[in-house]
Amino acid sequence: MNAVTPETTRVGIVGGGPAGLMLSHLLALAGIDSVVVEVRERAVIERTHRAGILERDSVRMLVDAGLDRVLRDGHEHRGIDLRFGGASHRVDFADLVGASTWLYPQTDVFLDLADARERDGGDVRWGVTDVEVSGVTRDPADRPVVAFTDAEGRRREVHCEVVVGSDGSRGTCRDLVPEASRRRSFREYPFAWFGILAQAPRTLDELVYARGPEGFVLVSSRTDEVQRMYVQCDPADRVEDWSDDRIWSTLQAGVAGDDGLALAEGPILERTVLPFRSFVQEPMRWGALVLAGDAAHTVPPTGAKGLNLALADVRVLAEALERTLLGDDADALDAYSARALERVWRTQHFSYWMTTLLHRLPGASAFDERRQLAELETLASSRAASTHLAECYTGWPTG
Ligand SMILES: Cc1cc2nc3c(=O)[nH]c(=O)nc-3n(C[C@H](O)[C@H](O)[C@H](O)COP(=O)(O)OP(=O)(O)OC[C@H]3O[C@@H](n4cnc5c(N)ncnc54)[C@H](O)[C@@H]3O)c2cc1C
């Protein structure tokens, strides 16, 4: 058996999604070396459609980091349509809070980051297997090791000072924190989203969040020719349970109204069932391990926060690592967890609220249904209530 030649770096990053790649990019700008290990091939991630809406500060973060394609290829959204009772009620972000969001698919965020890492000579190992992290303790003398088998089948070991677990919602880095030292909070939901990508023209310029007769509908977009739409479904539903007819009739009924709104239809290119979950693991730092993005927390997709929250973690973490590793402030990393969790819990609350506001709750009574409608009416008619939604949706300013 070949001996493993140890390599060294300052930060070992497990997971090359948006959180891991953005962190590696920001650390490189600060002159700090990192190695990213990612179990998937780059080409596979490039084709995986997920989030699509960026908060104002996520856009600013990309642009400040030299990744400004979003300003050319993204679409600025100055509001959203809340649709219920067969009518649209625009929430005008620009007017209410002087902010906007940007439609810029996660696949593009990933491409920008992966290209930047490649262009700058960043060390990203795609398509690795058998990743094992060891040596994560609270003893500052211990050095963690990220071991893995590279895409050519060679066993590797990267010795580092800090390991960042950015391995997503199914990742295992968070299990490295002993049970006695961690707290996990969950919430399951009795519904899911049935999502499609359709080859069809854009019906509307901005997103529509609808509470239709059968529950939630989201009309979003990927490009001028490809549209992203979701309908509420049962979490046990399988892709095969939904015929094209059922998909389009549920979508059309969800947005139907006196104004005659009808969605442009076209061939369905992709279909997925997206289950919902709220999850947080605290603290987000334990000894030489820090967690970032979905590895530490998951939010339901209503409100479009998952990707934004991952980037917000990284914004705080990169600064803390820079101050710790470049020697100015050895305690900076200690503050990371508390700072990040403040936003995580505000986001959990917003995502939960948007979810329960807009979905049909199975078994809901007539009272529950009417109360939900009254809440939507308050939201649409009260400037104070709309301002709250606009503030949360566009993202709280980074502290
Ligand atoms: C199907 C789907 C649809 C979504 N839709 C939306 C949406 O509409 N709006 C929204 O805001 N958010 C959405 N999200 C959430 C959003 O995509 C995530 O919040 C975002 O990707 C978080 O980024 P991340 O880097 O933390 O995690 P991820 O993007 O999950 O990246 C983690 C990476 O770690 C890798 N990995 C896992 N285990 C290991 C290991 N042991 N070693 C090395 N690498 C590992 C994975 O392959 C992955 O590439 C969706 C998520 C899913 C799954």
Short mmCIF file of C-alpha atoms and ligand atoms in Angstrom, two decimals:
data_model
loop_
_atom_site.label_atom_id
_atom_site.label_comp_id
_atom_site.label_asym_id
_atom_site.label_seq_id
_atom_site.Cartn_x
_atom_site.Cartn_y
_atom_site.Cartn_z
CA MET A 1 0.00 0.00 0.00
CA ASN A 2 1.33 3.46 -0.93
CA ALA A 3 2.23 5.77 1.97
CA VAL A 4 0.07 8.89 2.23
CA THR A 5 2.09 12.08 1.84
CA PRO A 6 0.62 14.63 4.23
CA GLU A 7 -0.19 18.05 2.82
CA THR A 8 -0.73 21.15 4.91
CA THR A 9 -3.02 24.13 4.62
CA ARG A 10 -4.48 26.61 7.08
CA VAL A 11 -8.18 25.87 6.54
CA GLY A 12 -9.63 22.53 5.43
CA ILE A 13 -13.07 23.01 3.89
CA VAL A 14 -15.38 20.01 3.58
CA GLY A 15 -18.01 20.69 0.90
CA GLY A 16 -17.69 22.76 -2.26
CA GLY A 17 -21.18 24.25 -2.43
CA PRO A 18 -21.71 28.01 -2.31
CA ALA A 19 -20.66 28.23 1.37
CA GLY A 20 -17.40 26.29 0.96
CA LEU A 21 -16.36 27.92 -2.32
CA MET A 22 -17.22 31.45 -1.22
CA LEU A 23 -15.23 30.96 1.98
CA SER A 24 -12.25 29.63 0.07
CA HIS A 25 -12.44 32.59 -2.32
CA LEU A 26 -12.65 35.20 0.48
CA LEU A 27 -9.80 33.55 2.40
CA ALA A 28 -7.65 33.61 -0.74
CA LEU A 29 -8.34 37.34 -1.15
CA ALA A 30 -7.06 37.75 2.43
CA GLY A 31 -3.95 35.68 1.68
CA ILE A 32 -5.05 32.57 3.63
CA ASP A 33 -4.59 29.12 2.05
CA SER A 34 -7.36 26.58 2.06
CA VAL A 35 -8.16 23.21 0.50
CA VAL A 36 -11.74 22.38 -0.47
CA VAL A 37 -12.82 18.74 -0.77
CA GLU A 38 -16.08 17.98 -2.57
CA VAL A 39 -17.63 14.57 -3.15
CA ARG A 40 -19.46 15.56 -6.33
CA GLU A 41 -17.96 16.35 -9.70
CA ARG A 42 -18.06 19.99 -10.67
CA ALA A 43 -20.19 19.21 -13.75
CA VAL A 44 -22.85 17.54 -11.59
CA ILE A 45 -23.20 20.55 -9.28
CA GLU A 46 -23.37 22.87 -12.28
CA ARG A 47 -26.48 21.03 -13.47
CA THR A 48 -28.25 20.90 -10.08
CA HIS A 49 -30.99 23.52 -9.90
CA ARG A 50 -31.80 24.85 -6.45
CA ALA A 51 -32.18 28.39 -5.14
CA GLY A 52 -32.64 31.45 -7.31
CA ILE A 53 -33.15 34.63 -5.29
CA LEU A 54 -30.33 36.70 -3.84
CA GLU A 55 -30.78 39.26 -1.10
CA ARG A 56 -29.30 42.72 -1.55
CA ASP A 57 -26.29 41.92 0.69
CA SER A 58 -25.61 38.60 -1.06
CA VAL A 59 -25.32 40.52 -4.33
CA ARG A 60 -23.09 43.10 -2.66
CA MET A 61 -20.91 40.30 -1.27
CA LEU A 62 -20.43 38.76 -4.73
CA VAL A 63 -19.66 42.11 -6.32
CA ASP A 64 -17.25 43.14 -3.54
CA ALA A 65 -15.47 39.82 -4.02
CA GLY A 66 -14.94 40.65 -7.72
CA LEU A 67 -17.80 38.46 -8.99
CA ASP A 68 -20.00 41.02 -10.72
CA ARG A 69 -21.63 38.93 -13.47
CA VAL A 70 -24.79 39.02 -11.36
CA LEU A 71 -25.18 42.71 -12.24
CA ARG A 72 -25.20 41.89 -15.97
CA ASP A 73 -26.97 38.53 -16.10
CA GLY A 74 -29.21 38.76 -13.01
CA HIS A 75 -32.65 40.37 -12.91
CA GLU A 76 -33.39 42.94 -10.24
CA HIS A 77 -36.74 42.46 -8.50
CA ARG A 78 -38.12 45.52 -6.82
CA GLY A 79 -41.06 43.68 -5.29
CA ILE A 80 -43.15 40.50 -5.22
CA ASP A 81 -46.80 39.75 -5.87
CA LEU A 82 -48.77 38.28 -3.01
CA ARG A 83 -51.79 36.63 -4.58
CA PHE A 84 -54.82 35.43 -2.68
CA GLY A 85 -58.58 35.62 -3.13
CA GLY A 86 -57.94 35.72 -6.88
CA ALA A 87 -56.16 39.10 -6.81
CA SER A 88 -52.58 40.33 -6.75
CA HIS A 89 -51.21 42.61 -4.03
CA ARG A 90 -47.80 44.00 -4.83
CA VAL A 91 -45.25 44.33 -2.03
CA ASP A 92 -43.04 47.12 -3.34
CA PHE A 93 -39.61 46.60 -1.77
CA ALA A 94 -38.11 49.70 -3.37
CA ASP A 95 -40.83 51.92 -1.95
CA LEU A 96 -41.10 50.23 1.47
CA VAL A 97 -37.45 49.67 2.38
CA GLY A 98 -35.42 51.08 -0.51
CA ALA A 99 -34.05 47.63 -1.37
CA SER A 100 -34.44 44.90 -3.96
CA THR A 101 -33.60 41.24 -4.53
CA TRP A 102 -31.97 39.65 -7.57
CA LEU A 103 -33.01 36.65 -9.57
CA TYR A 104 -29.70 34.85 -10.13
CA PRO A 105 -29.81 31.05 -10.04
CA GLN A 106 -27.62 29.11 -7.62
CA THR A 107 -26.08 27.36 -10.62
CA ASP A 108 -24.70 30.76 -11.71
CA VAL A 109 -23.45 31.60 -8.21
CA PHE A 110 -21.69 28.22 -8.20
CA LEU A 111 -20.21 28.76 -11.68
CA ASP A 112 -18.85 32.19 -10.73
CA LEU A 113 -17.24 30.82 -7.58
CA ALA A 114 -15.85 27.65 -9.17
CA ASP A 115 -14.44 29.65 -12.10
CA ALA A 116 -12.86 32.19 -9.74
CA ARG A 117 -11.21 29.42 -7.69
CA GLU A 118 -9.88 27.85 -10.86
CA ARG A 119 -8.65 31.17 -12.30
CA ASP A 120 -6.90 32.08 -9.02
CA GLY A 121 -5.21 28.69 -8.62
CA GLY A 122 -7.48 27.70 -5.72
CA ASP A 123 -7.14 24.16 -4.40
CA VAL A 124 -10.49 22.43 -4.91
CA ARG A 125 -10.58 18.62 -5.10
CA TRP A 126 -13.72 17.56 -6.94
CA GLY A 127 -15.17 14.06 -6.97
CA VAL A 128 -13.39 12.77 -3.87
CA THR A 129 -14.62 9.78 -1.84
CA ASP A 130 -14.30 8.37 1.69
CA VAL A 131 -13.84 11.72 3.39
CA GLU A 132 -12.80 11.36 7.03
CA VAL A 133 -12.15 14.22 9.43
CA SER A 134 -10.11 13.48 12.55
CA GLY A 135 -8.27 15.37 15.26
CA VAL A 136 -11.11 17.80 15.92
CA THR A 137 -10.87 18.53 19.65
CA ARG A 138 -11.00 21.52 21.93
CA ASP A 139 -7.25 21.28 22.58
CA PRO A 140 -5.56 24.04 20.56
CA ALA A 141 -2.44 21.84 20.31
CA ASP A 142 -4.32 19.23 18.23
CA ARG A 143 -4.30 19.63 14.48
CA PRO A 144 -7.28 18.34 12.49
CA VAL A 145 -6.79 16.16 9.44
CA VAL A 146 -9.08 15.85 6.43
CA ALA A 147 -8.40 12.50 4.73
CA PHE A 148 -9.98 11.46 1.44
CA THR A 149 -9.46 9.47 -1.73
CA ASP A 150 -8.96 11.78 -4.69
CA ALA A 151 -10.58 11.43 -8.11
CA GLU A 152 -7.54 9.42 -9.31
CA GLY A 153 -7.97 6.93 -6.45
CA ARG A 154 -5.04 8.12 -4.31
CA ARG A 155 -5.48 8.44 -0.55
CA ARG A 156 -4.69 11.97 0.67
CA GLU A 157 -4.33 13.71 4.02
CA VAL A 158 -4.62 17.45 4.51
CA HIS A 159 -3.43 18.75 7.90
CA CYS A 160 -4.90 22.09 8.86
CA GLU A 161 -5.52 24.51 11.72
CA VAL A 162 -9.29 24.79 11.32
CA VAL A 163 -11.83 22.53 9.60
CA VAL A 164 -14.94 24.12 8.13
CA GLY A 165 -17.91 21.79 7.75
CA SER A 166 -19.82 23.24 4.79
CA ASP A 167 -21.07 19.83 3.67
CA GLY A 168 -24.74 20.70 3.37
CA SER A 169 -27.91 19.48 5.01
CA ARG A 170 -26.96 15.80 4.74
CA GLY A 171 -23.37 16.39 5.82
CA THR A 172 -21.67 14.58 8.67
CA CYS A 173 -19.20 17.19 9.94
CA ARG A 174 -21.75 18.36 12.49
CA ASP A 175 -21.71 14.86 14.05
CA LEU A 176 -18.09 15.51 15.09
CA VAL A 177 -19.38 17.74 17.88
CA PRO A 178 -20.01 15.48 20.90
CA GLU A 179 -23.68 15.07 21.74
CA ALA A 180 -23.20 16.63 25.16
CA SER A 181 -21.80 19.79 23.55
CA ARG A 182 -24.45 20.41 20.89
CA ARG A 183 -28.12 21.23 20.68
CA ARG A 184 -30.27 20.32 17.70
CA SER A 185 -33.65 21.95 17.05
CA PHE A 186 -36.00 20.53 14.40
CA ARG A 187 -39.37 21.14 12.87
CA GLU A 188 -40.98 18.90 10.27
CA TYR A 189 -43.86 20.15 8.07
CA PRO A 190 -46.89 18.23 6.81
CA PHE A 191 -46.36 19.36 3.19
CA ALA A 192 -43.69 19.63 0.50
CA TRP A 193 -43.24 21.41 -2.84
CA PHE A 194 -43.64 19.80 -6.22
CA GLY A 195 -41.24 21.81 -8.38
CA ILE A 196 -40.89 22.00 -12.14
CA LEU A 197 -38.60 23.64 -14.64
CA ALA A 198 -40.59 24.37 -17.80
CA GLN A 199 -39.55 25.53 -21.25
CA ALA A 200 -41.91 28.48 -21.45
CA PRO A 201 -41.78 32.25 -21.69
CA ARG A 202 -41.91 34.37 -18.54
CA THR A 203 -45.50 35.23 -17.59
CA LEU A 204 -44.62 37.99 -15.11
CA ASP A 205 -41.46 39.94 -14.37
CA GLU A 206 -41.54 39.38 -10.61
CA LEU A 207 -42.20 36.40 -8.36
CA VAL A 208 -45.74 35.45 -7.44
CA TYR A 209 -46.37 33.91 -4.03
CA ALA A 210 -49.94 32.63 -4.20
CA ARG A 211 -52.29 31.09 -1.67
CA GLY A 212 -54.66 29.29 -4.00
CA PRO A 213 -57.63 27.05 -3.24
CA GLU A 214 -55.37 23.98 -2.99
CA GLY A 215 -52.61 25.77 -1.12
CA PHE A 216 -49.30 27.35 -2.04
CA VAL A 217 -48.08 28.19 -5.55
CA LEU A 218 -44.80 29.95 -6.42
CA VAL A 219 -44.21 31.32 -9.91
CA SER A 220 -40.56 32.09 -10.44
CA SER A 221 -38.13 32.14 -13.31
CA ARG A 222 -34.68 30.94 -14.31
CA THR A 223 -34.19 32.60 -17.69
CA ASP A 224 -36.38 34.28 -20.29
CA GLU A 225 -37.10 30.82 -21.72
CA VAL A 226 -37.06 28.58 -18.61
CA GLN A 227 -39.49 29.02 -15.75
CA ARG A 228 -39.39 27.62 -12.21
CA MET A 229 -42.72 26.87 -10.56
CA TYR A 230 -43.82 25.07 -7.42
CA VAL A 231 -47.12 23.78 -6.05
CA GLN A 232 -47.82 22.49 -2.57
CA CYS A 233 -47.90 18.70 -2.38
CA ASP A 234 -47.91 15.88 0.13
CA PRO A 235 -44.40 14.97 1.39
CA ALA A 236 -45.11 11.32 0.48
CA ASP A 237 -45.85 12.22 -3.17
CA ARG A 238 -43.57 10.80 -5.83
CA VAL A 239 -42.68 12.52 -9.08
CA GLU A 240 -44.73 9.89 -10.98
CA ASP A 241 -47.88 10.85 -9.04
CA TRP A 242 -48.14 14.13 -10.93
CA SER A 243 -49.10 14.04 -14.61
CA ASP A 244 -48.44 17.12 -16.77
CA ASP A 245 -52.19 17.81 -16.75
CA ARG A 246 -52.36 17.69 -12.97
CA ILE A 247 -49.32 19.97 -12.63
CA TRP A 248 -50.59 22.63 -15.02
CA SER A 249 -54.19 22.56 -13.77
CA THR A 250 -53.03 22.92 -10.12
CA LEU A 251 -50.70 25.77 -11.06
CA GLN A 252 -53.35 27.57 -13.13
CA ALA A 253 -56.02 27.14 -10.41
CA GLY A 254 -53.57 28.46 -7.82
CA VAL A 255 -53.18 31.81 -9.59
CA ALA A 256 -56.61 32.13 -11.25
CA GLY A 257 -58.55 35.31 -10.58
CA ASP A 258 -60.84 37.98 -11.97
CA ASP A 259 -57.89 39.58 -13.79
CA GLY A 260 -57.65 36.45 -15.98
CA LEU A 261 -54.02 35.69 -15.07
CA ALA A 262 -52.87 32.54 -16.87
CA LEU A 263 -49.37 31.04 -16.83
CA ALA A 264 -47.59 30.38 -20.11
CA GLU A 265 -47.17 26.61 -20.41
CA GLY A 266 -44.52 24.52 -22.10
CA PRO A 267 -42.64 21.21 -21.97
CA ILE A 268 -41.59 20.22 -18.44
CA LEU A 269 -37.81 19.75 -18.32
CA GLU A 270 -37.36 18.69 -14.71
CA ARG A 271 -39.58 17.75 -11.77
CA THR A 272 -38.70 17.29 -8.10
CA VAL A 273 -40.39 16.85 -4.73
CA LEU A 274 -38.78 19.18 -2.21
CA PRO A 275 -39.46 18.23 1.41
CA PHE A 276 -39.50 20.89 4.12
CA ARG A 277 -37.56 21.00 7.33
CA SER A 278 -36.34 23.53 9.81
CA PHE A 279 -33.12 22.55 11.58
CA VAL A 280 -30.43 24.29 13.61
CA GLN A 281 -27.35 22.88 15.32
CA GLU A 282 -25.80 25.06 18.01
CA PRO A 283 -23.10 26.12 18.60
CA MET A 284 -21.64 26.55 15.11
CA ARG A 285 -18.09 26.30 16.43
CA TRP A 286 -16.59 23.57 18.57
CA GLY A 287 -12.82 23.53 19.04
CA ALA A 288 -11.13 23.43 15.65
CA LEU A 289 -14.42 22.75 13.80
CA VAL A 290 -16.74 25.42 12.50
CA LEU A 291 -19.98 24.83 10.61
CA ALA A 292 -21.34 27.04 7.84
CA GLY A 293 -24.43 27.03 5.63
CA ASP A 294 -26.84 24.10 5.38
CA ALA A 295 -24.44 21.95 7.43
CA ALA A 296 -25.54 23.92 10.48
CA HIS A 297 -29.09 24.90 9.56
CA THR A 298 -31.88 24.26 7.08
CA VAL A 299 -34.87 26.48 6.41
CA PRO A 300 -38.00 25.71 4.41
CA PRO A 301 -37.63 27.23 0.92
CA THR A 302 -40.54 29.70 1.33
CA GLY A 303 -38.87 33.09 1.54
CA ALA A 304 -35.77 32.01 -0.44
CA LYS A 305 -33.34 32.16 2.44
CA GLY A 306 -31.17 28.98 2.30
CA LEU A 307 -28.50 30.22 -0.07
CA ASN A 308 -28.53 33.73 1.39
CA LEU A 309 -28.06 32.41 4.90
CA ALA A 310 -25.14 30.25 3.78
CA LEU A 311 -23.47 33.33 2.27
CA ALA A 312 -24.24 35.40 5.38
CA ASP A 313 -22.50 32.78 7.58
CA VAL A 314 -19.46 32.91 5.34
CA ARG A 315 -19.32 36.70 5.46
CA VAL A 316 -18.99 36.54 9.26
CA LEU A 317 -16.74 33.47 9.25
CA ALA A 318 -14.24 34.78 6.70
CA GLU A 319 -13.75 37.91 8.74
CA ALA A 320 -13.35 35.90 11.97
CA LEU A 321 -10.84 33.49 10.39
CA GLU A 322 -8.89 36.36 8.91
CA ARG A 323 -8.61 38.07 12.29
CA THR A 324 -7.74 34.80 14.06
CA LEU A 325 -5.32 33.29 11.55
CA LEU A 326 -3.53 36.48 10.61
CA GLY A 327 -2.83 36.97 14.29
CA ASP A 328 -4.48 40.28 15.08
CA ASP A 329 -7.24 38.83 17.25
CA ALA A 330 -6.91 35.27 18.52
CA ASP A 331 -10.44 35.33 20.02
CA ALA A 332 -12.33 36.44 16.90
CA LEU A 333 -13.40 32.91 15.99
CA ASP A 334 -15.05 32.54 19.40
CA ALA A 335 -17.63 35.17 18.46
CA TYR A 336 -18.54 33.55 15.12
CA SER A 337 -21.22 31.18 16.38
CA ALA A 338 -23.18 33.76 18.37
CA ARG A 339 -23.02 36.33 15.56
CA ALA A 340 -24.11 33.87 12.90
CA LEU A 341 -26.86 32.32 15.02
CA GLU A 342 -28.54 35.66 15.60
CA ARG A 343 -29.30 35.88 11.88
CA VAL A 344 -30.00 32.14 11.62
CA TRP A 345 -32.83 32.34 14.16
CA ARG A 346 -34.32 35.51 12.66
CA THR A 347 -34.29 33.72 9.33
CA GLN A 348 -35.82 30.59 10.84
CA HIS A 349 -38.64 32.69 12.18
CA PHE A 350 -39.23 34.45 8.84
CA SER A 351 -39.14 31.22 6.81
CA TYR A 352 -41.51 29.51 9.25
CA TRP A 353 -43.87 32.50 9.18
CA MET A 354 -43.94 32.72 5.36
CA THR A 355 -44.51 28.97 5.20
CA THR A 356 -47.42 28.86 7.63
CA LEU A 357 -48.89 32.03 6.12
CA LEU A 358 -49.14 30.67 2.58
CA HIS A 359 -49.66 26.90 2.80
CA ARG A 360 -52.85 24.97 3.30
CA LEU A 361 -52.42 23.27 6.65
CA PRO A 362 -53.73 19.71 6.42
CA GLY A 363 -56.71 19.28 8.73
CA ALA A 364 -57.11 23.04 9.17
CA SER A 365 -60.54 24.12 10.43
CA ALA A 366 -62.71 26.77 8.76
CA PHE A 367 -61.51 29.11 11.51
CA ASP A 368 -57.84 28.42 10.66
CA GLU A 369 -58.49 29.05 6.96
CA ARG A 370 -60.30 32.32 7.59
CA ARG A 371 -57.65 33.47 10.09
CA GLN A 372 -54.93 32.80 7.48
CA LEU A 373 -56.81 34.87 4.90
CA ALA A 374 -57.24 37.70 7.43
CA GLU A 375 -53.49 37.68 8.04
CA LEU A 376 -52.84 37.98 4.30
CA GLU A 377 -55.34 40.83 4.07
CA THR A 378 -53.62 42.66 6.93
CA LEU A 379 -50.28 42.14 5.24
CA ALA A 380 -51.50 43.52 1.93
CA SER A 381 -53.37 46.49 3.36
CA SER A 382 -51.06 47.66 6.13
CA ARG A 383 -47.91 49.54 5.17
CA ALA A 384 -46.35 48.59 8.50
CA ALA A 385 -47.03 44.89 7.92
CA SER A 386 -45.81 45.02 4.28
CA THR A 387 -42.67 46.81 5.44
CA HIS A 388 -41.90 43.97 7.83
CA LEU A 389 -42.20 41.45 4.99
CA ALA A 390 -40.08 43.61 2.66
CA GLU A 391 -37.38 44.06 5.28
CA CYS A 392 -37.13 40.34 6.03
CA TYR A 393 -37.32 39.27 2.38
CA THR A 394 -34.65 41.63 1.08
CA GLY A 395 -32.46 40.76 4.08
CA TRP A 396 -31.47 42.54 7.23
CA PRO A 397 -28.43 44.73 6.74
CA THR A 398 -25.22 42.97 7.68
CA GLY A 399 -24.05 44.04 11.13
C1 LIG B 1 -33.61 20.54 -4.11
C2 LIG B 1 -33.29 21.83 -3.39
C3 LIG B 1 -33.94 23.00 -3.76
C4 LIG B 1 -33.67 24.18 -3.09
N1 LIG B 1 -34.35 25.30 -3.44
C5 LIG B 1 -34.09 26.43 -2.78
C6 LIG B 1 -34.78 27.61 -3.10
O1 LIG B 1 -35.66 27.63 -3.97
N2 LIG B 1 -34.46 28.76 -2.42
C7 LIG B 1 -33.48 28.77 -1.45
O2 LIG B 1 -33.17 29.82 -0.88
N3 LIG B 1 -32.83 27.67 -1.12
C8 LIG B 1 -33.11 26.51 -1.76
N4 LIG B 1 -32.45 25.40 -1.42
C9 LIG B 1 -31.44 25.52 -0.38
C10 LIG B 1 -30.10 26.02 -0.96
O3 LIG B 1 -29.81 25.34 -2.14
C11 LIG B 1 -29.03 25.77 0.12
O4 LIG B 1 -29.39 26.53 1.26
C12 LIG B 1 -27.63 26.14 -0.32
O5 LIG B 1 -27.20 25.27 -1.34
C13 LIG B 1 -26.68 26.05 0.87
O6 LIG B 1 -25.35 26.07 0.44
P1 LIG B 1 -24.27 25.18 1.20
O7 LIG B 1 -22.99 25.45 0.51
O8 LIG B 1 -24.37 25.42 2.65
O9 LIG B 1 -24.73 23.67 0.99
P2 LIG B 1 -24.78 22.81 -0.36
O10 LIG B 1 -25.09 23.65 -1.52
O11 LIG B 1 -25.67 21.66 -0.06
O12 LIG B 1 -23.29 22.31 -0.53
C14 LIG B 1 -22.74 21.30 0.29
C15 LIG B 1 -21.76 20.50 -0.55
O13 LIG B 1 -21.08 19.57 0.30
C16 LIG B 1 -20.89 18.38 -0.43
N5 LIG B 1 -20.66 17.28 0.53
C17 LIG B 1 -21.57 16.63 1.27
N6 LIG B 1 -20.95 15.72 2.06
C18 LIG B 1 -19.63 15.83 1.82
C19 LIG B 1 -18.47 15.17 2.33
N7 LIG B 1 -18.55 14.22 3.26
N8 LIG B 1 -17.27 15.52 1.86
C20 LIG B 1 -17.15 16.49 0.91
N9 LIG B 1 -18.21 17.14 0.37
C21 LIG B 1 -19.43 16.83 0.84
C22 LIG B 1 -22.15 18.24 -1.27
O14 LIG B 1 -21.92 17.41 -2.40
C23 LIG B 1 -22.43 19.68 -1.63
O15 LIG B 1 -21.91 20.04 -2.90
C24 LIG B 1 -32.72 24.20 -2.04
C25 LIG B 1 -32.07 23.02 -1.68
C26 LIG B 1 -32.36 21.84 -2.31
C27 LIG B 1 -31.67 20.58 -1.87
#
